[in-house]
Short mmCIF file of N, CA, C and O in Angstrom, two decimals:
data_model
loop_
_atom_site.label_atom_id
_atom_site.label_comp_id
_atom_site.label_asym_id
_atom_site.label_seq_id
_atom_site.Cartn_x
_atom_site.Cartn_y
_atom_site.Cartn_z
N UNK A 1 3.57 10.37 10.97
CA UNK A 1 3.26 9.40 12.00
C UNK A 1 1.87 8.81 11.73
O UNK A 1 0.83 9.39 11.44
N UNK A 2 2.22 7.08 11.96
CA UNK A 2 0.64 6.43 11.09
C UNK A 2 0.11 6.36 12.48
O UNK A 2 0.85 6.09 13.43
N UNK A 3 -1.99 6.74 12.71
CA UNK A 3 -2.32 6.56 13.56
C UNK A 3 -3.00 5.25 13.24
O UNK A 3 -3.47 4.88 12.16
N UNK A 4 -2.95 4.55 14.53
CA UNK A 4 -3.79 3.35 14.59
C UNK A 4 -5.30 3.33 14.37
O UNK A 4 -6.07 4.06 14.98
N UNK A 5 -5.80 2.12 13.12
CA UNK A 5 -6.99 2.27 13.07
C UNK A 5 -7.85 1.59 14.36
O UNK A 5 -7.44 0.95 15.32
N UNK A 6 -9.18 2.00 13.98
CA UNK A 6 -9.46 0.65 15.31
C UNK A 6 -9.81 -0.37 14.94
O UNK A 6 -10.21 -0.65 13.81
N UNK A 7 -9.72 -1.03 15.82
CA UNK A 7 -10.15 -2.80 15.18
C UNK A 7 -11.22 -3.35 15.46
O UNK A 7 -11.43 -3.48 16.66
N UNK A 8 -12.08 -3.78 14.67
CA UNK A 8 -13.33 -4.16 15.08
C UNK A 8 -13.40 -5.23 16.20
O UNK A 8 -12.37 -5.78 16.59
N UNK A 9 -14.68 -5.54 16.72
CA UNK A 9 -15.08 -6.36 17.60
C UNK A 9 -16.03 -7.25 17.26
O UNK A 9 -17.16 -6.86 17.53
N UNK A 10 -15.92 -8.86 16.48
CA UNK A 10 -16.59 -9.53 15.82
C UNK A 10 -17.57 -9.74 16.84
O UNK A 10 -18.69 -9.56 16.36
N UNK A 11 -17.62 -10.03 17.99
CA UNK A 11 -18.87 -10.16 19.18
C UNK A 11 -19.68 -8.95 19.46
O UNK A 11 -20.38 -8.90 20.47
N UNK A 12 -19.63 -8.06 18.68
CA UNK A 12 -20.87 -6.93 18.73
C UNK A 12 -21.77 -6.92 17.60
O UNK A 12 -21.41 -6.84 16.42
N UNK A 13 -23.08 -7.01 18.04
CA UNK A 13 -23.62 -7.42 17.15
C UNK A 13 -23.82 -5.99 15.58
O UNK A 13 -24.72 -6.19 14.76
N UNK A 14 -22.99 -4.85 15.42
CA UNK A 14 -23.31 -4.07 14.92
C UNK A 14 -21.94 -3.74 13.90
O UNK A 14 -21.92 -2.81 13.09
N UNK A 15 -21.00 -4.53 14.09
CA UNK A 15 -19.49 -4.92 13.92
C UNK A 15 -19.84 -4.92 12.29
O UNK A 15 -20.80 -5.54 11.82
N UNK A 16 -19.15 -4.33 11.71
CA UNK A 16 -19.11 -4.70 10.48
C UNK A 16 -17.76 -5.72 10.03
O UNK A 16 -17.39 -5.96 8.89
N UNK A 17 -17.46 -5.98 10.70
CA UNK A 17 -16.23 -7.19 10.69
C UNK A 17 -16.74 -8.36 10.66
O UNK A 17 -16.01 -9.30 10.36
N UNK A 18 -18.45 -8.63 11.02
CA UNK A 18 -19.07 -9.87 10.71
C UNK A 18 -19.57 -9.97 9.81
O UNK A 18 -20.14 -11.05 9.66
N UNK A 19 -19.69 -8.83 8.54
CA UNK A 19 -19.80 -9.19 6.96
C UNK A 19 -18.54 -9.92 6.64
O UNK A 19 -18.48 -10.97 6.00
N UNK A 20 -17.47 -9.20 7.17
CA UNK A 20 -16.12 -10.34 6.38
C UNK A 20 -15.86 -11.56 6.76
O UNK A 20 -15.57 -12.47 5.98
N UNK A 21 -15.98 -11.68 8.15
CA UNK A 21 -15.65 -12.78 8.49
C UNK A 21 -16.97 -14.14 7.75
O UNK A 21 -16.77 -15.18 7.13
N UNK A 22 -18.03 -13.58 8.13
CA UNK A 22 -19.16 -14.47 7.07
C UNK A 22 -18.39 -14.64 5.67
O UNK A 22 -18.15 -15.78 5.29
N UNK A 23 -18.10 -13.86 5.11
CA UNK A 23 -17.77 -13.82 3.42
C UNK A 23 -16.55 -14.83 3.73
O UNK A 23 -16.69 -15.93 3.19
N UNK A 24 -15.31 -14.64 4.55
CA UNK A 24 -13.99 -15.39 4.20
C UNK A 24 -14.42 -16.74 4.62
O UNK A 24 -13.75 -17.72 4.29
N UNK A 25 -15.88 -16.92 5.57
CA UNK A 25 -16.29 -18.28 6.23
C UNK A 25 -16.91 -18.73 5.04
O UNK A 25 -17.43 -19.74 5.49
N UNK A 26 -17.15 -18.72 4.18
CA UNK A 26 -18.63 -18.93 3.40
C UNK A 26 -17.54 -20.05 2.24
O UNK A 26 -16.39 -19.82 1.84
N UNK A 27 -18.27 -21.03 2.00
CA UNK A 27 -17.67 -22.28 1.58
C UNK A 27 -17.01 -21.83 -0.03
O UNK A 27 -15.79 -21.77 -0.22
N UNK A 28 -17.83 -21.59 -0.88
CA UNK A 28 -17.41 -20.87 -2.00
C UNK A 28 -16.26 -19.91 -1.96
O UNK A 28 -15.36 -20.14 -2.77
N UNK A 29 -16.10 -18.76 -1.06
CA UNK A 29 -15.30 -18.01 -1.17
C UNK A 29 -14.26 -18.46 -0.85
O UNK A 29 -13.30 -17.90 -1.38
N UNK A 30 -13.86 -19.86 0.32
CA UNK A 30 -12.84 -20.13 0.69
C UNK A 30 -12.06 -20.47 -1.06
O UNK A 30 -11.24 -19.86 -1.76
N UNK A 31 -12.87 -21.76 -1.22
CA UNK A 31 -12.29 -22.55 -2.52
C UNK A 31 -12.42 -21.36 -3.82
O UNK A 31 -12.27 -21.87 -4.93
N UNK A 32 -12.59 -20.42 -3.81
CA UNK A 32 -12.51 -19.60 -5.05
C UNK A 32 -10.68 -19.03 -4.58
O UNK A 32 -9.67 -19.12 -5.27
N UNK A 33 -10.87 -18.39 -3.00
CA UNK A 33 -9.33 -17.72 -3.25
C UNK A 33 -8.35 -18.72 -2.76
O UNK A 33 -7.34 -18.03 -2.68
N UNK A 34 -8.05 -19.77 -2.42
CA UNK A 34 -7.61 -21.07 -2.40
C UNK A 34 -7.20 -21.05 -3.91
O UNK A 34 -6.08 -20.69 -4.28
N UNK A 35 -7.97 -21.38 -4.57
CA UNK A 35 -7.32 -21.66 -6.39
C UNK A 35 -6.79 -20.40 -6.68
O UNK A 35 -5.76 -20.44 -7.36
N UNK A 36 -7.19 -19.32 -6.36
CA UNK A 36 -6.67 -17.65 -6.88
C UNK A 36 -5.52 -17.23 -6.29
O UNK A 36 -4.85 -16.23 -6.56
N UNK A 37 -5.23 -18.54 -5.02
CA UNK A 37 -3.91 -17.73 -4.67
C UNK A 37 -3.07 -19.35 -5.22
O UNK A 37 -2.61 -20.14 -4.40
N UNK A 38 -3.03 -19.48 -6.19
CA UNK A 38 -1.93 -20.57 -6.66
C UNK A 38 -1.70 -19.57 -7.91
O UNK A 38 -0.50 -19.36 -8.11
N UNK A 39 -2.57 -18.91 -8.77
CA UNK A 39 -2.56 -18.48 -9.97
C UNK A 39 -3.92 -18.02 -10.57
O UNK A 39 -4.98 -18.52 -10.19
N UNK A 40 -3.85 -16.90 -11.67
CA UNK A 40 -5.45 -16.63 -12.25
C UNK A 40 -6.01 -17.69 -12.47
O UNK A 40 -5.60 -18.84 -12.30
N UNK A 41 -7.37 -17.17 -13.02
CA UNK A 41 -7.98 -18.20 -13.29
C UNK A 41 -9.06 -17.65 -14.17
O UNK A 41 -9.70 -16.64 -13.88
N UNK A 42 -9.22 -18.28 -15.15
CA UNK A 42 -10.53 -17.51 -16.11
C UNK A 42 -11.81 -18.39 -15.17
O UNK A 42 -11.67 -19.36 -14.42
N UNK A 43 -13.19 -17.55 -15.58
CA UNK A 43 -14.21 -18.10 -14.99
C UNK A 43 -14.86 -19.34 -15.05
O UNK A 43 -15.30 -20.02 -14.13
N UNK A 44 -14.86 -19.62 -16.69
CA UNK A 44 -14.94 -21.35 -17.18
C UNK A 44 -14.46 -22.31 -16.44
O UNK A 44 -15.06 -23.21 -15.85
N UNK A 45 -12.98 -21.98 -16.53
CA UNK A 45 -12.27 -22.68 -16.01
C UNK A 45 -12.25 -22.64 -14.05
O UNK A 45 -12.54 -23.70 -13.50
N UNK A 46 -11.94 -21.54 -13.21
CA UNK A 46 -13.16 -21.90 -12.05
C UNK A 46 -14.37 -22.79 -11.57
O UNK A 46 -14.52 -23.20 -10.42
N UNK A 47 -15.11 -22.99 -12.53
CA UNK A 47 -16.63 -23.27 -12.47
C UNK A 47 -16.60 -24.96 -12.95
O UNK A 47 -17.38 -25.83 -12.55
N UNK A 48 -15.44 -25.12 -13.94
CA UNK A 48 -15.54 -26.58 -13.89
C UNK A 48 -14.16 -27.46 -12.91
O UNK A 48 -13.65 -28.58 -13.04
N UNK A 49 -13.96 -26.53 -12.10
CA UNK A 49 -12.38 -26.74 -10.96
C UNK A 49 -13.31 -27.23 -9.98
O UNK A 49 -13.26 -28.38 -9.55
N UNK A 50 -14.50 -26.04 -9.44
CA UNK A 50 -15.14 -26.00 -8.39
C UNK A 50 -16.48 -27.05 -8.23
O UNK A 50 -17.57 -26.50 -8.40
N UNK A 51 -16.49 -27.97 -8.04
CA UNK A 51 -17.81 -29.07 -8.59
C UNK A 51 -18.73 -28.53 -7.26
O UNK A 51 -18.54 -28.50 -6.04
N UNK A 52 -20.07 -28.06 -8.35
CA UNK A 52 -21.23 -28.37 -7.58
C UNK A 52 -21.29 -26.54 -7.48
O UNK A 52 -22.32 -26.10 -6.98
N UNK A 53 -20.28 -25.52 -7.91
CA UNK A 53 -20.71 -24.34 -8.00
C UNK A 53 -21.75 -24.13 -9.13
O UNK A 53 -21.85 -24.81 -10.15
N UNK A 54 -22.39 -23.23 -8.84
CA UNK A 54 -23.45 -22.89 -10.01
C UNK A 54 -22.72 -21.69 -10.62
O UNK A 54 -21.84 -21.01 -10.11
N UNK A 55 -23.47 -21.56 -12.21
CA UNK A 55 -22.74 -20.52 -12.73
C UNK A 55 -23.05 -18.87 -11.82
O UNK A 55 -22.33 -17.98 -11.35
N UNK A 56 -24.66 -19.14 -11.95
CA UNK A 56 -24.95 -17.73 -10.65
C UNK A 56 -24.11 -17.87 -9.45
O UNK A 56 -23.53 -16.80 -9.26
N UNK A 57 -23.86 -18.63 -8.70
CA UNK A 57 -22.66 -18.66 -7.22
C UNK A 57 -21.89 -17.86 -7.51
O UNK A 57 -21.63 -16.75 -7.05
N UNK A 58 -21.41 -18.57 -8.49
CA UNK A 58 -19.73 -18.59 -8.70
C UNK A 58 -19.58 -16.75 -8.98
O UNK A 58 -18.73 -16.03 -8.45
N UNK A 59 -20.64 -16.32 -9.92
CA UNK A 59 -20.36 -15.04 -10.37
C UNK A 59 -20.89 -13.79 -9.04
O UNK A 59 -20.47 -12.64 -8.89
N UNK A 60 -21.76 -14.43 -8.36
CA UNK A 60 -21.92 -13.27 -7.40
C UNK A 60 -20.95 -12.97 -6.11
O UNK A 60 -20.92 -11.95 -5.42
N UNK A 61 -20.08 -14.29 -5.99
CA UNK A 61 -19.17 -14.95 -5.13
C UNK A 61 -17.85 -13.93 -5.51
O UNK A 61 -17.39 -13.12 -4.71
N UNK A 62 -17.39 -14.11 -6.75
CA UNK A 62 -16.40 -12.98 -7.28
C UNK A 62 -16.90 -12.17 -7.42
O UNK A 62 -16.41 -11.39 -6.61
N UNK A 63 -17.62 -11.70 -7.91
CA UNK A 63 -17.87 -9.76 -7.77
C UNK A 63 -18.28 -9.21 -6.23
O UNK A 63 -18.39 -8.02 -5.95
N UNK A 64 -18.43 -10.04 -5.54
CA UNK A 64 -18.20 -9.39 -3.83
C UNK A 64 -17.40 -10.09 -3.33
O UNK A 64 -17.71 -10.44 -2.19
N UNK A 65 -16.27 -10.54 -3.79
CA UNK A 65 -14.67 -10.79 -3.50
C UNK A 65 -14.13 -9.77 -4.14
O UNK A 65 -13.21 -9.18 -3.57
N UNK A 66 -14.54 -9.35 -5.41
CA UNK A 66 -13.88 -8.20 -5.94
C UNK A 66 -14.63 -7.00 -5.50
O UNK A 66 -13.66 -6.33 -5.15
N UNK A 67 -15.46 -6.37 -5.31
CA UNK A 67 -15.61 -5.66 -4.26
C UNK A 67 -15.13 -5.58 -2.93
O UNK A 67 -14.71 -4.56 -2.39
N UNK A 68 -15.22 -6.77 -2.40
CA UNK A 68 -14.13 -6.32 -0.64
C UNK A 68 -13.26 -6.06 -1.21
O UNK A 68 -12.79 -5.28 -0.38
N UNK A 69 -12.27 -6.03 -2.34
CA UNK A 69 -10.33 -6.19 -2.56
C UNK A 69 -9.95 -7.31 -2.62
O UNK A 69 -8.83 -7.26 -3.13
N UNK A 70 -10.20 -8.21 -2.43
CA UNK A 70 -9.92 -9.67 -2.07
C UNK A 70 -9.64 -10.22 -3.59
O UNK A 70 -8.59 -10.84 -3.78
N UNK A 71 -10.55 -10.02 -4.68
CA UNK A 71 -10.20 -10.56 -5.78
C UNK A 71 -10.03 -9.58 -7.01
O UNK A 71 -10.93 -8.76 -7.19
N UNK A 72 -8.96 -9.61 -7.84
CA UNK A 72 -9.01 -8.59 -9.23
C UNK A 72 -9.56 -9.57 -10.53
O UNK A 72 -9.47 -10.79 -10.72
N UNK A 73 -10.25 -8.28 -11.42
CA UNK A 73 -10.83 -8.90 -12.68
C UNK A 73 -10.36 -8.16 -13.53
O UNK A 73 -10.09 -6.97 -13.45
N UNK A 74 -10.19 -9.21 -14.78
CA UNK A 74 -9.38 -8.75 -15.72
C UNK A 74 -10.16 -9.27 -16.90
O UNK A 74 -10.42 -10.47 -17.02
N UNK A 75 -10.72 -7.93 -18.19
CA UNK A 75 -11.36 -8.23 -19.39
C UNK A 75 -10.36 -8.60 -20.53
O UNK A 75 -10.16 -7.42 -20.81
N UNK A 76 -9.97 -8.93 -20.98
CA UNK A 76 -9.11 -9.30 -21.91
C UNK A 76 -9.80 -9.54 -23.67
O UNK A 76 -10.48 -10.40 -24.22
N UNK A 77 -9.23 -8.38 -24.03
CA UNK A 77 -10.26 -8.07 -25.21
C UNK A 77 -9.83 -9.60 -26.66
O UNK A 77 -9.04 -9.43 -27.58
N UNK A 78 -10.58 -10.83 -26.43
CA UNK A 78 -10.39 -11.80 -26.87
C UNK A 78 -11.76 -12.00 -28.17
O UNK A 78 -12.16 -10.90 -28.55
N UNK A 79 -12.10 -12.56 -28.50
CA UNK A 79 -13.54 -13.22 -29.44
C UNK A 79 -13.51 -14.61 -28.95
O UNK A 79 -12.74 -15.49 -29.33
N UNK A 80 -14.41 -14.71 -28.11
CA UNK A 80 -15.49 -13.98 -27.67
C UNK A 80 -14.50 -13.29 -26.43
O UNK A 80 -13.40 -13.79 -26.25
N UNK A 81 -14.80 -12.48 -25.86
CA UNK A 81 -14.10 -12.05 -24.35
C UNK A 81 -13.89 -12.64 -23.54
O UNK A 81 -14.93 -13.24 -23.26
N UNK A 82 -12.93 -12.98 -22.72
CA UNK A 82 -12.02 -13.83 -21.75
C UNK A 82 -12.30 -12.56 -20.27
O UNK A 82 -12.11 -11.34 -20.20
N UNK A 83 -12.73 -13.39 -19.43
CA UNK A 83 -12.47 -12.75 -18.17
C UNK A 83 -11.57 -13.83 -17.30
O UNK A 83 -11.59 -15.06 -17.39
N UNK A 84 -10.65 -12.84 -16.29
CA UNK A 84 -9.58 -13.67 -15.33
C UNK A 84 -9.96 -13.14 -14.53
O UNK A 84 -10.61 -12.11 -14.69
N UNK A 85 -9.62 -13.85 -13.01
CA UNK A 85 -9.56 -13.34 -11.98
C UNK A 85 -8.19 -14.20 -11.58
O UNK A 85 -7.68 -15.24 -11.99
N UNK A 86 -7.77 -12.98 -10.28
CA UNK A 86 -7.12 -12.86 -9.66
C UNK A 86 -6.52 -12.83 -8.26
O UNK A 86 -6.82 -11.78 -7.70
N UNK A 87 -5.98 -13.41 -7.72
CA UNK A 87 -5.95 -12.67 -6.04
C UNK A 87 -5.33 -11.63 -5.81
O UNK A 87 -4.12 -11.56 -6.06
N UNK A 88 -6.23 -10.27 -5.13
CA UNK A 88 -5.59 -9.44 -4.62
C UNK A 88 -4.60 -9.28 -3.45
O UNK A 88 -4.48 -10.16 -2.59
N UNK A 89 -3.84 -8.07 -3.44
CA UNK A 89 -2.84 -8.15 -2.22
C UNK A 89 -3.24 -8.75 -1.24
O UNK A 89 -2.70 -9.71 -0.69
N UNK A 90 -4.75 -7.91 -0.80
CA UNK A 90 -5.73 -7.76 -0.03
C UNK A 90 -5.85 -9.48 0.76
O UNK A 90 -5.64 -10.07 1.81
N UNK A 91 -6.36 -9.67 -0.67
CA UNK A 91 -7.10 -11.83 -0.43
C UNK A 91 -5.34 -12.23 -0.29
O UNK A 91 -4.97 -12.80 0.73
N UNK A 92 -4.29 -11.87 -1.39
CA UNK A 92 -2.85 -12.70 -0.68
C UNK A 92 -2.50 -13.22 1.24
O UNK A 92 -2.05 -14.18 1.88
N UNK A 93 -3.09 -11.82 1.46
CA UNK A 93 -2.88 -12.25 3.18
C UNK A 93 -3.73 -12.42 3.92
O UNK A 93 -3.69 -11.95 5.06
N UNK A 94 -5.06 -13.39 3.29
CA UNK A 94 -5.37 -14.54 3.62
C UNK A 94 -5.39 -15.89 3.36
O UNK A 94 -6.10 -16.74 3.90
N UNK A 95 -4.32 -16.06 2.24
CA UNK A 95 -4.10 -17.48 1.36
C UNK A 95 -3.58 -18.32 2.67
O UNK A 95 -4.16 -19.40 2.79
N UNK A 96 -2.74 -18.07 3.52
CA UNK A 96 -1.46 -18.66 4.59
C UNK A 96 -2.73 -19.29 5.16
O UNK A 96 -3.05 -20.42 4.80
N UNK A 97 -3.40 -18.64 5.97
CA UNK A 97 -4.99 -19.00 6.69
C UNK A 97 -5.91 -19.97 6.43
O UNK A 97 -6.39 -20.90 7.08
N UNK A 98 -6.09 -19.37 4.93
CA UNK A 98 -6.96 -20.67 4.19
C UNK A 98 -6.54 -21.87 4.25
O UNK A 98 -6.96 -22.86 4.84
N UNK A 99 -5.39 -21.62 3.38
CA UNK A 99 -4.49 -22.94 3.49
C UNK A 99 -4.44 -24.27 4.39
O UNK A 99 -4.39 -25.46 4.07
N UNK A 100 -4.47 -23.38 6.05
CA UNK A 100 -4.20 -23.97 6.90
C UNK A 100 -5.30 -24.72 7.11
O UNK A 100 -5.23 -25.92 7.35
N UNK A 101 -6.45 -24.02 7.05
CA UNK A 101 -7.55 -24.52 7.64
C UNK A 101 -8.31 -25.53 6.50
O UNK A 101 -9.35 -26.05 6.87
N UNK A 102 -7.81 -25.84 5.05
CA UNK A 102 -7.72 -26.76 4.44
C UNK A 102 -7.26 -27.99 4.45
O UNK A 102 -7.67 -29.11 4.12
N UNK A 103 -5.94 -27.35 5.09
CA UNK A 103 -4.95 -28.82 5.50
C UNK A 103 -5.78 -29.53 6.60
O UNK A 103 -6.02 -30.74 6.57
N UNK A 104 -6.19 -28.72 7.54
CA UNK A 104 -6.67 -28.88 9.10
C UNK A 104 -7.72 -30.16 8.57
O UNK A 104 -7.51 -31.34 8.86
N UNK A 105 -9.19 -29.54 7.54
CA UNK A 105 -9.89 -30.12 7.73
C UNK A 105 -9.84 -31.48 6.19
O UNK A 105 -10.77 -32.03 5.60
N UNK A 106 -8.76 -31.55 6.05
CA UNK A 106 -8.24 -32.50 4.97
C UNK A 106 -7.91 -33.49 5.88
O UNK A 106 -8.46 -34.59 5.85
N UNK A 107 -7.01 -33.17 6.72
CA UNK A 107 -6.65 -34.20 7.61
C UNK A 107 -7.35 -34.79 8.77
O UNK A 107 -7.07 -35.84 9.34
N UNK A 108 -8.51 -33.75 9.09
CA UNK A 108 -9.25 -34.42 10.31
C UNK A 108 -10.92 -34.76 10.02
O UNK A 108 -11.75 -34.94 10.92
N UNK A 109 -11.15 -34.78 8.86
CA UNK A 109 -12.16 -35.01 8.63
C UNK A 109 -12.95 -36.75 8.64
O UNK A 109 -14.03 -37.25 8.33
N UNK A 110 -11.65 -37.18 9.19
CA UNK A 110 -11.68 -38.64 9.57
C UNK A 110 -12.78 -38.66 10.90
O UNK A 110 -13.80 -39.30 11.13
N UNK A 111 -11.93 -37.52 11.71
CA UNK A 111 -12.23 -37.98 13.45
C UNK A 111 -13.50 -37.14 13.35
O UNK A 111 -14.43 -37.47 14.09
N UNK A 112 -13.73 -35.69 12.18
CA UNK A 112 -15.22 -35.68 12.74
C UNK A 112 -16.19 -36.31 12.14
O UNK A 112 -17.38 -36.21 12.46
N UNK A 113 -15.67 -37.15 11.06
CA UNK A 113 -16.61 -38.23 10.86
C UNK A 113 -17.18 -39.11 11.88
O UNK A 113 -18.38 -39.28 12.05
N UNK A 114 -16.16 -39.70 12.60
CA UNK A 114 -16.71 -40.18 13.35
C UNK A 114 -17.46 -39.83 14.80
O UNK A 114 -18.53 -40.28 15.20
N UNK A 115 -16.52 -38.83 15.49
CA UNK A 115 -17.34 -37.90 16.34
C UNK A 115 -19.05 -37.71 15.76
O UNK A 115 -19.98 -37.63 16.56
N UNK A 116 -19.22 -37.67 14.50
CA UNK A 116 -20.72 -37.39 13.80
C UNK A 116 -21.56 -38.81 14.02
O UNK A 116 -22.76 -38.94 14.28
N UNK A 117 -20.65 -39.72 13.87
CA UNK A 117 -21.48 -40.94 14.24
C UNK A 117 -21.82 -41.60 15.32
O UNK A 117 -22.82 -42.32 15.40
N UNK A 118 -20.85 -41.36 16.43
CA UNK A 118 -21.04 -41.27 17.49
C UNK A 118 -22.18 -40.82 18.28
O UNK A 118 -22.98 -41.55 18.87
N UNK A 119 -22.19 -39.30 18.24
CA UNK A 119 -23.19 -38.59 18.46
C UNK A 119 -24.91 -38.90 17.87
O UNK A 119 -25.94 -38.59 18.47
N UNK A 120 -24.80 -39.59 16.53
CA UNK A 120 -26.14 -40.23 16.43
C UNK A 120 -26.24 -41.50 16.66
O UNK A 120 -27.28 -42.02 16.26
N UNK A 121 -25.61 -42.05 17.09
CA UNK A 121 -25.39 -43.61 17.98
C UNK A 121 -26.29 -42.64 19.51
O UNK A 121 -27.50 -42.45 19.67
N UNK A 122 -25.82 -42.46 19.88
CA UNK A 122 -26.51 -41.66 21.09
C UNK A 122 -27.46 -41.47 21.03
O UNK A 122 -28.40 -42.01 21.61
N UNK A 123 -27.43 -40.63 20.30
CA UNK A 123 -29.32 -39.62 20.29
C UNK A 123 -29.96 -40.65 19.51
O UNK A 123 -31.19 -40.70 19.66
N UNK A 124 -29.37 -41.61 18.60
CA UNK A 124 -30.57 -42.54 18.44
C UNK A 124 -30.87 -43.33 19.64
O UNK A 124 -32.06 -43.60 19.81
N UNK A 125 -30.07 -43.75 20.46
CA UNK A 125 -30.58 -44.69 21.62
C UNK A 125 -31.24 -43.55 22.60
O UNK A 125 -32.40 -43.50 23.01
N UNK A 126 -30.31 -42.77 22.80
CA UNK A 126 -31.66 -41.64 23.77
C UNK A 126 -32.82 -41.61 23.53
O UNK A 126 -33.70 -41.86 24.37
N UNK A 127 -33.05 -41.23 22.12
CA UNK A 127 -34.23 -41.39 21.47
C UNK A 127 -35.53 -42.91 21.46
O UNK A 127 -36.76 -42.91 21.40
N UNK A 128 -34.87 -43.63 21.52
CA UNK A 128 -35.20 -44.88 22.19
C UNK A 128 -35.46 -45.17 23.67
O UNK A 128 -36.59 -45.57 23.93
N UNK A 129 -34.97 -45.10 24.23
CA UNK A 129 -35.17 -44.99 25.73
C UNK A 129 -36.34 -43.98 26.11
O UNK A 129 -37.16 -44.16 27.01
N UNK A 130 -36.26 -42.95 25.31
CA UNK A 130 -38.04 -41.76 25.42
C UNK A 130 -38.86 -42.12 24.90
O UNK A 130 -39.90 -41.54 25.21
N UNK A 131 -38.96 -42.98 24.06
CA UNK A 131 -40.15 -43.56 23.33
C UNK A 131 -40.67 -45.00 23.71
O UNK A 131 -41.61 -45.64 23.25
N UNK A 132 -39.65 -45.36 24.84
CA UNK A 132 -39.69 -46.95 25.31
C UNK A 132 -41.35 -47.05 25.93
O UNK A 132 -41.83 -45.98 26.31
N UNK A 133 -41.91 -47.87 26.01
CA UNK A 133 -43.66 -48.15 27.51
C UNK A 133 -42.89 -47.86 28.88
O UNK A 133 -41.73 -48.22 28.72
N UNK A 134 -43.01 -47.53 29.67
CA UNK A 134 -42.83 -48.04 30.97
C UNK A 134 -43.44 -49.07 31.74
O UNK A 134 -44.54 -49.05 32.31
N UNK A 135 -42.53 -50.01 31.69
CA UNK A 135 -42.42 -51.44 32.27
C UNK A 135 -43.07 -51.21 33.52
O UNK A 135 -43.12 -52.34 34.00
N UNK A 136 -43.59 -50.44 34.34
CA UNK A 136 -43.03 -50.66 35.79
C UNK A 136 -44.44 -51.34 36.43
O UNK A 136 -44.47 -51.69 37.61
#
């Protein structure tokens, strides 16, 4: 008989469930297991997929993806040596998630564009109106 683990509480501030959730939030890690859950991927090839990763990112990004479980590495005894990575079981059942929230902000990145402009349409005229003389 399996006993239930407990489940963390991301609103305490002592939660260790807010290292993961930071890590699966963190912009790099999304788009690393995003590509890892279509298929491997050697690191080269990662690094020129991912524009604007650095080679340091990219490598500290997978080795604490592969540390949580989330990502597997594979040496492949080549000349010069080939490293792959992989998605683990672990990172598999969060691909559905990612996904979504890719699609989400693929498709709505219209309206918070503009919601963004909006909002400094505002605060620039607010900002105006506090800096105005008083007329009176």
């Amino acid at each position: 008989m399996e006993t239930a683990s407990p489940r963390g509480d991301v609103f305490a501030a002592d939660c260790p469930t807010r290292l993961l959730l930071d890590r699966i939030g963190d912009k790099w890690s999304v788009l690393i297991l995003l590509l890892l859950g279509e298929r491997p991927w050697r690191f080269n090839d990662l690094k020129r997929r991912i524009a604007g990763v650095s080679q340091k990112m990219l490598s500290e990004t997978l080795r604490t993806l592969e540390r949580d479980g989330l990502v597997t590495r594979q040496v492949v005894a080549t000349k010069p040596v080939s490293v792959s990575y992989a998605i683990a079981p672990l990172g598999g059942e969060l691909i559905d998630a990612l996904r979504a929230l890719m699609t989400w902000s693929e498709q709505r990145i219209d309206a918070v564009t503009a919601a963004q402009q909006a909002y400094d349409a505002r605060e620039a005229i607010a900002a105006q109106n506090c800096s105005a003389p008083d007329q009176s």
